[in-house]
PDB file of C-alpha atoms in Angstrom:
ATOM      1  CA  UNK A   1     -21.174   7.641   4.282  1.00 35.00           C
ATOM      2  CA  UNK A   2     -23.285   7.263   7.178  1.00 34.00           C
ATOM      3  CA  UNK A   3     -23.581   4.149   9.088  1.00 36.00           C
ATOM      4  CA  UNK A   4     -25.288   4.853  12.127  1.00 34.00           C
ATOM      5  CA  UNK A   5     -27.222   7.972  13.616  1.00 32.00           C
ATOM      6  CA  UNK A   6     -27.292   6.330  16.884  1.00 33.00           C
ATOM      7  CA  UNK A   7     -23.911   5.019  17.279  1.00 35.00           C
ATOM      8  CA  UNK A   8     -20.341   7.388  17.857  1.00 33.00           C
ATOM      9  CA  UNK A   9     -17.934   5.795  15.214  1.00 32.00           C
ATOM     10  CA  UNK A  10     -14.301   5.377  16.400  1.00 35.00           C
ATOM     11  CA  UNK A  11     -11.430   5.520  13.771  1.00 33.00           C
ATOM     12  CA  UNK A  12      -8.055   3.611  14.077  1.00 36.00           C
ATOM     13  CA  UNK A  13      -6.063   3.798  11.190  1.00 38.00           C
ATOM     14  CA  UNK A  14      -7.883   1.589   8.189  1.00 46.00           C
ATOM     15  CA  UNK A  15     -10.434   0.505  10.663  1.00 45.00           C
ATOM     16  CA  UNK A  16     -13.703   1.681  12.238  1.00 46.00           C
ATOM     17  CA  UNK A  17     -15.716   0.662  15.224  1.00 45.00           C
ATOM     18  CA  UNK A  18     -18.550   1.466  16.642  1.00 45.00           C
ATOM     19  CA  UNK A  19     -19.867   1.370  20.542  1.00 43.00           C
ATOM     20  CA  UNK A  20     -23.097   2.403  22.223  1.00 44.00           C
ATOM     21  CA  UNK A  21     -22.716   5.489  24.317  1.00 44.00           C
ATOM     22  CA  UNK A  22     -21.394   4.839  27.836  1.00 43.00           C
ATOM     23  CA  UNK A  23     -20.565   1.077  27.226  1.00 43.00           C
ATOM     24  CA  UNK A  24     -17.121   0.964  25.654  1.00 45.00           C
ATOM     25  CA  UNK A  25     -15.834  -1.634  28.213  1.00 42.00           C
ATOM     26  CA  UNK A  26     -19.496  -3.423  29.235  1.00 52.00           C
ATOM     27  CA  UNK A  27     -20.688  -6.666  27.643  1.00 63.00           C
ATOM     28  CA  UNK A  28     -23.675  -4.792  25.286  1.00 70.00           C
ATOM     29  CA  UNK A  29     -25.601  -7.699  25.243  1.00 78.00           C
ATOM     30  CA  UNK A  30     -25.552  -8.176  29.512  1.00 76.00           C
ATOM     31  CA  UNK A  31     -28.114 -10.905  30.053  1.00 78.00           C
ATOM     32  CA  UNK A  32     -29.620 -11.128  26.129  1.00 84.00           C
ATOM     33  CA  UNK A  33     -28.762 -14.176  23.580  1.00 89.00           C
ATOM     34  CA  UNK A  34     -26.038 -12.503  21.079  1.00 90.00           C
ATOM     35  CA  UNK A  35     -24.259 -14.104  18.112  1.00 92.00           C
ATOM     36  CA  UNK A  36     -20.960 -12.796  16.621  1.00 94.00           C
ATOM     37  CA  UNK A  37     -21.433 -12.437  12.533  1.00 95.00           C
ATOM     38  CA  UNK A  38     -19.045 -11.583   9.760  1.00 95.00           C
ATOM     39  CA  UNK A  39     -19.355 -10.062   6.358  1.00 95.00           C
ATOM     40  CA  UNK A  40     -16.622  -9.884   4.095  1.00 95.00           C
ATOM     41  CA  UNK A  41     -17.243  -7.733   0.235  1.00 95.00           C
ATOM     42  CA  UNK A  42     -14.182  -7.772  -1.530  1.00 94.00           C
ATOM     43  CA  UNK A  43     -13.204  -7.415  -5.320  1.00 94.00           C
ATOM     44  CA  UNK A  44     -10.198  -7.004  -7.956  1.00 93.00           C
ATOM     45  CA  UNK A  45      -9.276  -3.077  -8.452  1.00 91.00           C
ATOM     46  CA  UNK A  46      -7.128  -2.508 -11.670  1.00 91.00           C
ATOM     47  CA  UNK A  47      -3.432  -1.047 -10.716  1.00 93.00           C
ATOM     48  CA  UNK A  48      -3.068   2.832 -12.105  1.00 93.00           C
ATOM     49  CA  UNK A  49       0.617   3.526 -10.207  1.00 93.00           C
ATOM     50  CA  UNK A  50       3.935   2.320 -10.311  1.00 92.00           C
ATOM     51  CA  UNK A  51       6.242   2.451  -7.989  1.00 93.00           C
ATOM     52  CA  UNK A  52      10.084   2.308  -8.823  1.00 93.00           C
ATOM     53  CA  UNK A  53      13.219   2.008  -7.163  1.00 94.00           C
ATOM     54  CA  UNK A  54      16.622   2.613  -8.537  1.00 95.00           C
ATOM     55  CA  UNK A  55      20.223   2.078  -6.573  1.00 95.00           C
ATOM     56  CA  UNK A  56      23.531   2.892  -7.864  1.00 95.00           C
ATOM     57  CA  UNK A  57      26.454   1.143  -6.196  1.00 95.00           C
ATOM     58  CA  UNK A  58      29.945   2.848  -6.340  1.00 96.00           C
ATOM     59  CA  UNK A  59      33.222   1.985  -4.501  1.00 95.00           C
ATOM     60  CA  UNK A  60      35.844   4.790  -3.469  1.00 96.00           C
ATOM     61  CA  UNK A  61      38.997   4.933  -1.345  1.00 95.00           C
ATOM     62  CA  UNK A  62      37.153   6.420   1.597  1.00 96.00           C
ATOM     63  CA  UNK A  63      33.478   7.218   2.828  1.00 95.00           C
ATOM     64  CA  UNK A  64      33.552  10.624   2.187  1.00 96.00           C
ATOM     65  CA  UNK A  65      34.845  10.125  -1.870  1.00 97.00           C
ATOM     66  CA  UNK A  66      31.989   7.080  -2.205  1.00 96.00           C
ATOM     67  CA  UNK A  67      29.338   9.437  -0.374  1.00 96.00           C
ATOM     68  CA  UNK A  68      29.953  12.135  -3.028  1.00 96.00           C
ATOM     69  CA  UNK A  69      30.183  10.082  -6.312  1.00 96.00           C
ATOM     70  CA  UNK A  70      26.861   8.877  -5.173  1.00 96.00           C
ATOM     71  CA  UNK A  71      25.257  12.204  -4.330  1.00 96.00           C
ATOM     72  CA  UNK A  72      26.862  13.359  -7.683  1.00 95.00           C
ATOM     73  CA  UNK A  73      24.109  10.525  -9.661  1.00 95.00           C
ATOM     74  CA  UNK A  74      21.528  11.447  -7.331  1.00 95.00           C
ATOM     75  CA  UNK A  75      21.518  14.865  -7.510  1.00 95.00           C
ATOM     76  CA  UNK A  76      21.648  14.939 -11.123  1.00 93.00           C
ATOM     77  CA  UNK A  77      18.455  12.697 -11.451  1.00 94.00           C
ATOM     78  CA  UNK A  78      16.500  14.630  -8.536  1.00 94.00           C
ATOM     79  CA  UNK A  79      17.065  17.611 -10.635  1.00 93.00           C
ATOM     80  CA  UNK A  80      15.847  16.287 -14.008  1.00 91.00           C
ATOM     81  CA  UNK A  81      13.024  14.036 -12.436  1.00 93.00           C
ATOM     82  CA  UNK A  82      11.678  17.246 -10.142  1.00 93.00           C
ATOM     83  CA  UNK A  83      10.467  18.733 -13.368  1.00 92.00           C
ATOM     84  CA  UNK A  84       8.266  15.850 -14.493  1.00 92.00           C
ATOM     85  CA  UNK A  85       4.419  16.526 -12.813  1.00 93.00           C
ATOM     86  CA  UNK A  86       3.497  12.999 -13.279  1.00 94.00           C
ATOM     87  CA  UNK A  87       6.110  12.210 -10.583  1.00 95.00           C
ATOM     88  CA  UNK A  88       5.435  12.044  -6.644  1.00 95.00           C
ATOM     89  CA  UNK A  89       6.946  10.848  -3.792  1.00 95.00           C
ATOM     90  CA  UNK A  90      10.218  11.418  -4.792  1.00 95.00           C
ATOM     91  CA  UNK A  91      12.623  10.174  -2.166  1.00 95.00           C
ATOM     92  CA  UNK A  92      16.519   8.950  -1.887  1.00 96.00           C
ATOM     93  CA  UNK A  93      18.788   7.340   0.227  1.00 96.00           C
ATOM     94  CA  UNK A  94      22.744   7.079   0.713  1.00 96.00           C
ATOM     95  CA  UNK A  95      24.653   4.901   2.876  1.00 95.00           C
ATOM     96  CA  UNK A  96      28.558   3.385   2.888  1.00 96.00           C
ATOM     97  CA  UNK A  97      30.063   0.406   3.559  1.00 96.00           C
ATOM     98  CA  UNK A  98      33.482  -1.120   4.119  1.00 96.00           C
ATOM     99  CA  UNK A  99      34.905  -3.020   2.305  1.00 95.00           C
ATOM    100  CA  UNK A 100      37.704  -5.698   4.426  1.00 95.00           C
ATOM    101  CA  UNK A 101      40.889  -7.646   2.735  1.00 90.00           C
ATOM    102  CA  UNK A 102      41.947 -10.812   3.809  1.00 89.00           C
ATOM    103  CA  UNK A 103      43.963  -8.976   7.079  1.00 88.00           C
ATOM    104  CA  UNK A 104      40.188  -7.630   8.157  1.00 89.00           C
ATOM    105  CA  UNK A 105      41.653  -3.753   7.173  1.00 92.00           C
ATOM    106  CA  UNK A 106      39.672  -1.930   5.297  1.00 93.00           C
ATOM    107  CA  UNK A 107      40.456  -1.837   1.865  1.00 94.00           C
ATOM    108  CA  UNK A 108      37.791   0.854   0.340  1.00 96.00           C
ATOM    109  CA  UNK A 109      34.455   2.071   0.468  1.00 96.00           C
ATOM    110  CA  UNK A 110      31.311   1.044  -1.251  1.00 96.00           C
ATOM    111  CA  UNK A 111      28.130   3.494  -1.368  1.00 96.00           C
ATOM    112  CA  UNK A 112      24.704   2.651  -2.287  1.00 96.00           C
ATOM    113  CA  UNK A 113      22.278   5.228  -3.078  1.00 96.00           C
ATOM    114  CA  UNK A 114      18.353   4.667  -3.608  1.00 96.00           C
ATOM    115  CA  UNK A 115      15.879   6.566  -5.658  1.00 96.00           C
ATOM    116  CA  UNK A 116      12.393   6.005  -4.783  1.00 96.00           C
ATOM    117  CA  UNK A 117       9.245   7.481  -6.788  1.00 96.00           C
ATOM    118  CA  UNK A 118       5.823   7.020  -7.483  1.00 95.00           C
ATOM    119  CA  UNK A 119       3.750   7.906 -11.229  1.00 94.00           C
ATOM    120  CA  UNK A 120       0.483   6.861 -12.799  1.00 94.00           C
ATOM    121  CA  UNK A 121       0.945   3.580 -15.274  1.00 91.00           C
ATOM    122  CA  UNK A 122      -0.178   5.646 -18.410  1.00 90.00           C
ATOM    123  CA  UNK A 123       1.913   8.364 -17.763  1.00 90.00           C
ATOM    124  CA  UNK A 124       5.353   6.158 -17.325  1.00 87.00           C
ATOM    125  CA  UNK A 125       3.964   4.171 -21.169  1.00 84.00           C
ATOM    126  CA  UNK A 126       3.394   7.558 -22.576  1.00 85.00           C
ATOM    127  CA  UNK A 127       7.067   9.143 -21.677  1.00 81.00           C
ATOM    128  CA  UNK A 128       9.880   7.930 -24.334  1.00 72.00           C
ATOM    129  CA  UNK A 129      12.551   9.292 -21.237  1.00 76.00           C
ATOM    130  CA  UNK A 130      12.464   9.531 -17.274  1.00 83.00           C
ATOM    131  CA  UNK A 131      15.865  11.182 -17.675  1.00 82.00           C
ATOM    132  CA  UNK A 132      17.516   8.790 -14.807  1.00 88.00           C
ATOM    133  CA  UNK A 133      20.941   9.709 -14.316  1.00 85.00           C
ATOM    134  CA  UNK A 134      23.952   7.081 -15.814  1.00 87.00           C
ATOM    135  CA  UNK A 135      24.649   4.865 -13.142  1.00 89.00           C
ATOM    136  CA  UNK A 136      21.754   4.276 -11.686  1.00 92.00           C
ATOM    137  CA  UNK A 137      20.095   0.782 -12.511  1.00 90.00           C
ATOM    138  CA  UNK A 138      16.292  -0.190 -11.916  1.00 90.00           C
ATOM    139  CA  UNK A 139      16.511  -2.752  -9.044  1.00 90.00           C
ATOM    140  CA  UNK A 140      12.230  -3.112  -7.711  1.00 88.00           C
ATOM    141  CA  UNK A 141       9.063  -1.758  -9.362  1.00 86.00           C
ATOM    142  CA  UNK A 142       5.282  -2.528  -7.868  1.00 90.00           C
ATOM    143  CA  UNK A 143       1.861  -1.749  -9.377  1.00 91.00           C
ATOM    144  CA  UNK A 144      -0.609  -0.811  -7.129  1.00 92.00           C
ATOM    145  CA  UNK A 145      -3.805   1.212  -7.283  1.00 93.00           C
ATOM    146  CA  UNK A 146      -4.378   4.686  -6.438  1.00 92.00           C
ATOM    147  CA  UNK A 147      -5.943   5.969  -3.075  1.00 91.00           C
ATOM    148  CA  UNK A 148      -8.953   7.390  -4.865  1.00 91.00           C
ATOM    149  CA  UNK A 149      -9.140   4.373  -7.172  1.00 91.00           C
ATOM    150  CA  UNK A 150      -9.364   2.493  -3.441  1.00 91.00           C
ATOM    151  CA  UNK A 151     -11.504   4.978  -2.022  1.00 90.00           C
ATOM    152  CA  UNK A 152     -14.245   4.539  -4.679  1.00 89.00           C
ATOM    153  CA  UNK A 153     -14.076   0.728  -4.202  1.00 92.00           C
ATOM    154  CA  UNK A 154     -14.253   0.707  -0.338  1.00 91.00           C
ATOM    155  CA  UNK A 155     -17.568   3.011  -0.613  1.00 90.00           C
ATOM    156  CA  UNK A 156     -19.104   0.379  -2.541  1.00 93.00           C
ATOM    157  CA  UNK A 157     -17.967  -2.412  -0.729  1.00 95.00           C
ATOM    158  CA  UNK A 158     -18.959  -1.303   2.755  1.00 94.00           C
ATOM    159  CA  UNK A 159     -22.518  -1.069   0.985  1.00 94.00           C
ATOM    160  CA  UNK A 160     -22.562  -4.563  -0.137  1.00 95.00           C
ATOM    161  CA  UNK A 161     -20.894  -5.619   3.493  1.00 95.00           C
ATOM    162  CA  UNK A 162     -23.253  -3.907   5.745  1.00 95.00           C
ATOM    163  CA  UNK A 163     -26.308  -5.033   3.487  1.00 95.00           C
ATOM    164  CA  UNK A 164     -24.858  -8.320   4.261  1.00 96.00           C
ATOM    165  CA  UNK A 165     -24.346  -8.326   7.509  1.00 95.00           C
ATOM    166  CA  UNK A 166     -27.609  -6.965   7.849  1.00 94.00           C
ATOM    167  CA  UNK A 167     -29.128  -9.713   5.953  1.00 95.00           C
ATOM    168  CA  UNK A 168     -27.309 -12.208   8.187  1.00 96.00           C
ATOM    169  CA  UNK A 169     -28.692 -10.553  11.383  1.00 94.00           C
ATOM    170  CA  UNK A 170     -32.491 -11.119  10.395  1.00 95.00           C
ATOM    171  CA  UNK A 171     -31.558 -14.889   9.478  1.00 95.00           C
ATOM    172  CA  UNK A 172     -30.300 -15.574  12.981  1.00 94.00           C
ATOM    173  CA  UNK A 173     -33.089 -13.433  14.493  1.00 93.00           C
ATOM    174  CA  UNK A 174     -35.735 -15.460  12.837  1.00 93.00           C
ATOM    175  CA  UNK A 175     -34.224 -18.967  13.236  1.00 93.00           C
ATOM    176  CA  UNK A 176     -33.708 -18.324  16.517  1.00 92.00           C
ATOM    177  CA  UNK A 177     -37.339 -17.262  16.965  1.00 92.00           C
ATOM    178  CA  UNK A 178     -36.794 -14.013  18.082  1.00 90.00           C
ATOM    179  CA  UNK A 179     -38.624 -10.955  17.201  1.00 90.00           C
ATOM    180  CA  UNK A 180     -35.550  -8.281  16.324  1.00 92.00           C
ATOM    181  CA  UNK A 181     -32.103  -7.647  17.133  1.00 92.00           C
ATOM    182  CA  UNK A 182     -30.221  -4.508  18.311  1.00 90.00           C
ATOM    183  CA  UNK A 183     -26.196  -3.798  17.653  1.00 89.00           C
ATOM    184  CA  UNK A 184     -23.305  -4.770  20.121  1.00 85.00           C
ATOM    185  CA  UNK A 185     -19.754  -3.274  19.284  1.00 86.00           C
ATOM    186  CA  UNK A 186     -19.370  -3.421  14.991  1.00 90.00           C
ATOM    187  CA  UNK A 187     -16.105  -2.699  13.624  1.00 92.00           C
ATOM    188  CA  UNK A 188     -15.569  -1.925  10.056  1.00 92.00           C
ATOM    189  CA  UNK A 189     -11.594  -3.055   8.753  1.00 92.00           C
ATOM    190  CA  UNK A 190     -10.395  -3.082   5.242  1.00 87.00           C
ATOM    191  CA  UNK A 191      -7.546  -4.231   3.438  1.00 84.00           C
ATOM    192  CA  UNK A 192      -5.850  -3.471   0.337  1.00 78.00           C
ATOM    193  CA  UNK A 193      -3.849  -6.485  -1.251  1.00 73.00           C
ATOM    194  CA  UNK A 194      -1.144  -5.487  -3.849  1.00 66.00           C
ATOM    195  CA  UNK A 195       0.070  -7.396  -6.605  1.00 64.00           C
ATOM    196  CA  UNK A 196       3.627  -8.744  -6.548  1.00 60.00           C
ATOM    197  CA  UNK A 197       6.499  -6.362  -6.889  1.00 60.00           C
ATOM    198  CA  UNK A 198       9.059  -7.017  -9.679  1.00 56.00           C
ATOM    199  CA  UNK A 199      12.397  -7.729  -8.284  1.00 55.00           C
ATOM    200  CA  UNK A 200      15.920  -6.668  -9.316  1.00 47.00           C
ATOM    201  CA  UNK A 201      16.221  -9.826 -11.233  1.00 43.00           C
ATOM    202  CA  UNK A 202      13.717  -9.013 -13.962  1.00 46.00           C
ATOM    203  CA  UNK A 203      14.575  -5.614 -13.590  1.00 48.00           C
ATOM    204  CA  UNK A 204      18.167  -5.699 -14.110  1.00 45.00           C
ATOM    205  CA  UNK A 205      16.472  -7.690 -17.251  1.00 44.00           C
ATOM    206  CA  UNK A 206      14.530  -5.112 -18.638  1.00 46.00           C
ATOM    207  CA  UNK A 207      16.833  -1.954 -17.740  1.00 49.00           C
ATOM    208  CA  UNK A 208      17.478  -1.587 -21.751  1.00 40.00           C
ATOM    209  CA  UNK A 209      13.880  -0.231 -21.537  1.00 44.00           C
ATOM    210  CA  UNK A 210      13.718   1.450 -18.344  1.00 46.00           C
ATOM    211  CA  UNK A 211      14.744   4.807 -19.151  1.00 50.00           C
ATOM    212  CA  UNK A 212      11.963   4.236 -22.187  1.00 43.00           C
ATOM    213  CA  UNK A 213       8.622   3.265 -21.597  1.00 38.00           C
ATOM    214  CA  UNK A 214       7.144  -0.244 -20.887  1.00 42.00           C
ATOM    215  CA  UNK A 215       9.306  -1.722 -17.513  1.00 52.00           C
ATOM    216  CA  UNK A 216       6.647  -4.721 -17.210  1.00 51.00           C
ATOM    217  CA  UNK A 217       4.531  -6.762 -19.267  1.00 53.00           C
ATOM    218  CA  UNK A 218       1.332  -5.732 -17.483  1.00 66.00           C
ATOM    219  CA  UNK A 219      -0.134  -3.229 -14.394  1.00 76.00           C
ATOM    220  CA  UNK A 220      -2.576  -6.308 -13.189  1.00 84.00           C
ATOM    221  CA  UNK A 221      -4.584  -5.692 -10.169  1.00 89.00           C
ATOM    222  CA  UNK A 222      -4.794  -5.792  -6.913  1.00 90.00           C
ATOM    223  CA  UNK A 223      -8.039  -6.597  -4.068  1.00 91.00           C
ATOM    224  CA  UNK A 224      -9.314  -4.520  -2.291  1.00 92.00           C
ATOM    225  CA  UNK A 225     -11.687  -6.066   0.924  1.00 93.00           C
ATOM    226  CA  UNK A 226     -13.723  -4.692   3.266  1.00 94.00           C
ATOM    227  CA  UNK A 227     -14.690  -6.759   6.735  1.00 95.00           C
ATOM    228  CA  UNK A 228     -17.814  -6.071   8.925  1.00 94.00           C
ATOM    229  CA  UNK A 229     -17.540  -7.740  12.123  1.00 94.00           C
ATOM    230  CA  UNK A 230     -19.922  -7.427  15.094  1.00 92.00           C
ATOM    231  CA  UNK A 231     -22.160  -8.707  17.888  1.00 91.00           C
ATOM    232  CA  UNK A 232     -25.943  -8.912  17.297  1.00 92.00           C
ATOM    233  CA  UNK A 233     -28.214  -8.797  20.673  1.00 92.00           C
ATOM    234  CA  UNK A 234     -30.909 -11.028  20.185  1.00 92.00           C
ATOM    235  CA  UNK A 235     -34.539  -9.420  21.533  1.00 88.00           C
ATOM    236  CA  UNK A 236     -37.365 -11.498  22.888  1.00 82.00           C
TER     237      UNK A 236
END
């Protein structure tokens, strides 16, 4: 989408702003009335992924034995999960503790591993089995919606921003009984708000049915907003 054949547009990260040629650090509106406007578009965007996290927890004599045991569960599930296409991201982590006695010796060794992936909601309700490993427990799920899901809403909200920033300009031009109005700096920021995660508490609730299909009573939504914010030069 275009939104300016006469201004460069600079991109940092989520966010866009735009500058006259030449006048990145001058005031763009030297010695002309300017106002500073805002236009916010936002709406609800229905949640199409899931994210899950499982840990298993398992304590051994020393770090190297606890290490193992839980590279043992992960592997296995890596293996099995790496064959489902609906799956992405899939990621895992290991890490050992110690554990201390009363004489602040270390008794044993507890290991945590993490297994972290990412699938569309109707894919995870249409699989009977994820074919997670024994051991491993669901401890945090989040819905959220895909990036072209996003993308497709932030193309039609920077419409309905601009138009009303835009819209906002000619007010202030008019009331202030001037005859038109030229851009300062604009900068274009969006922002995606997620629905809450499920934490290990209702998880640990509903593992019966994680390795089946539902693992939450709905997907929800989550909003999706995009901000214009710039300086309007007033003209005589």
């Amino acid at each position: 989408m275009k939104l300016s054949n006469a201004l460069p547009i600079v991109i940092l990260g989520s966010s866009f702003a735009l500058f006259q040629p030449g006048a990145a650090h001058a005031d763009l509106c030297e010695k002309t009335p300017a106002v500073n406007l805002n236009a916010v578009s936002s709406e609800e965007v229905d949640n199409d992924m899931v994210r899950l996290n499982w840990q298993v927890q398992i304590q051994a004599a020393t770090a190297n034995e606890a290490m193992n045991a839980i590279n043992t569960v992960l592997e296995k599930s890596i293996a099995n999960l790496s064959k489902n296409k609906d799956i992405s991201k899939l990621k895992n982590n290991v890490q050992t503790y110690p554990q201390y006695g009363k004489d602040r010796l270390i008794q044993t060794w507890q290991g945590v591993g993490s297994l972290t992936f990412e699938m569309p909601v109707q894919a995870l309700k249409n699989q009977k089995m994820l074919n997670v490993a024994e051991g491993l427990t669901l401890s945090h799920l989040e819905y959220f919606p895909s990036e072209q899901r996003i993308e497709q809403s932030r193309e039609k909200l920077l419409e309905q921003a601009m138009k009303e920033f835009q819209s906002k300009a000619l007010v202030v031009t008019k009331g202030f009984g001037k005859t038109a109005y030229t851009l300062g700096e604009v900068s274009i920021n969006d922002e995606n708000q997620p629905s809450p995660g499920y934490p290990r508490m209702y998880a640990a609730a509903s593992d019966m049915r994680t390795k089946g299909m539902e693992v939450a009573p709905a997907a929800g939504s989550s909003r999706v907003s995009v901000s214009v914010n710039g300086r309007v030069c007033l003209k005589p």
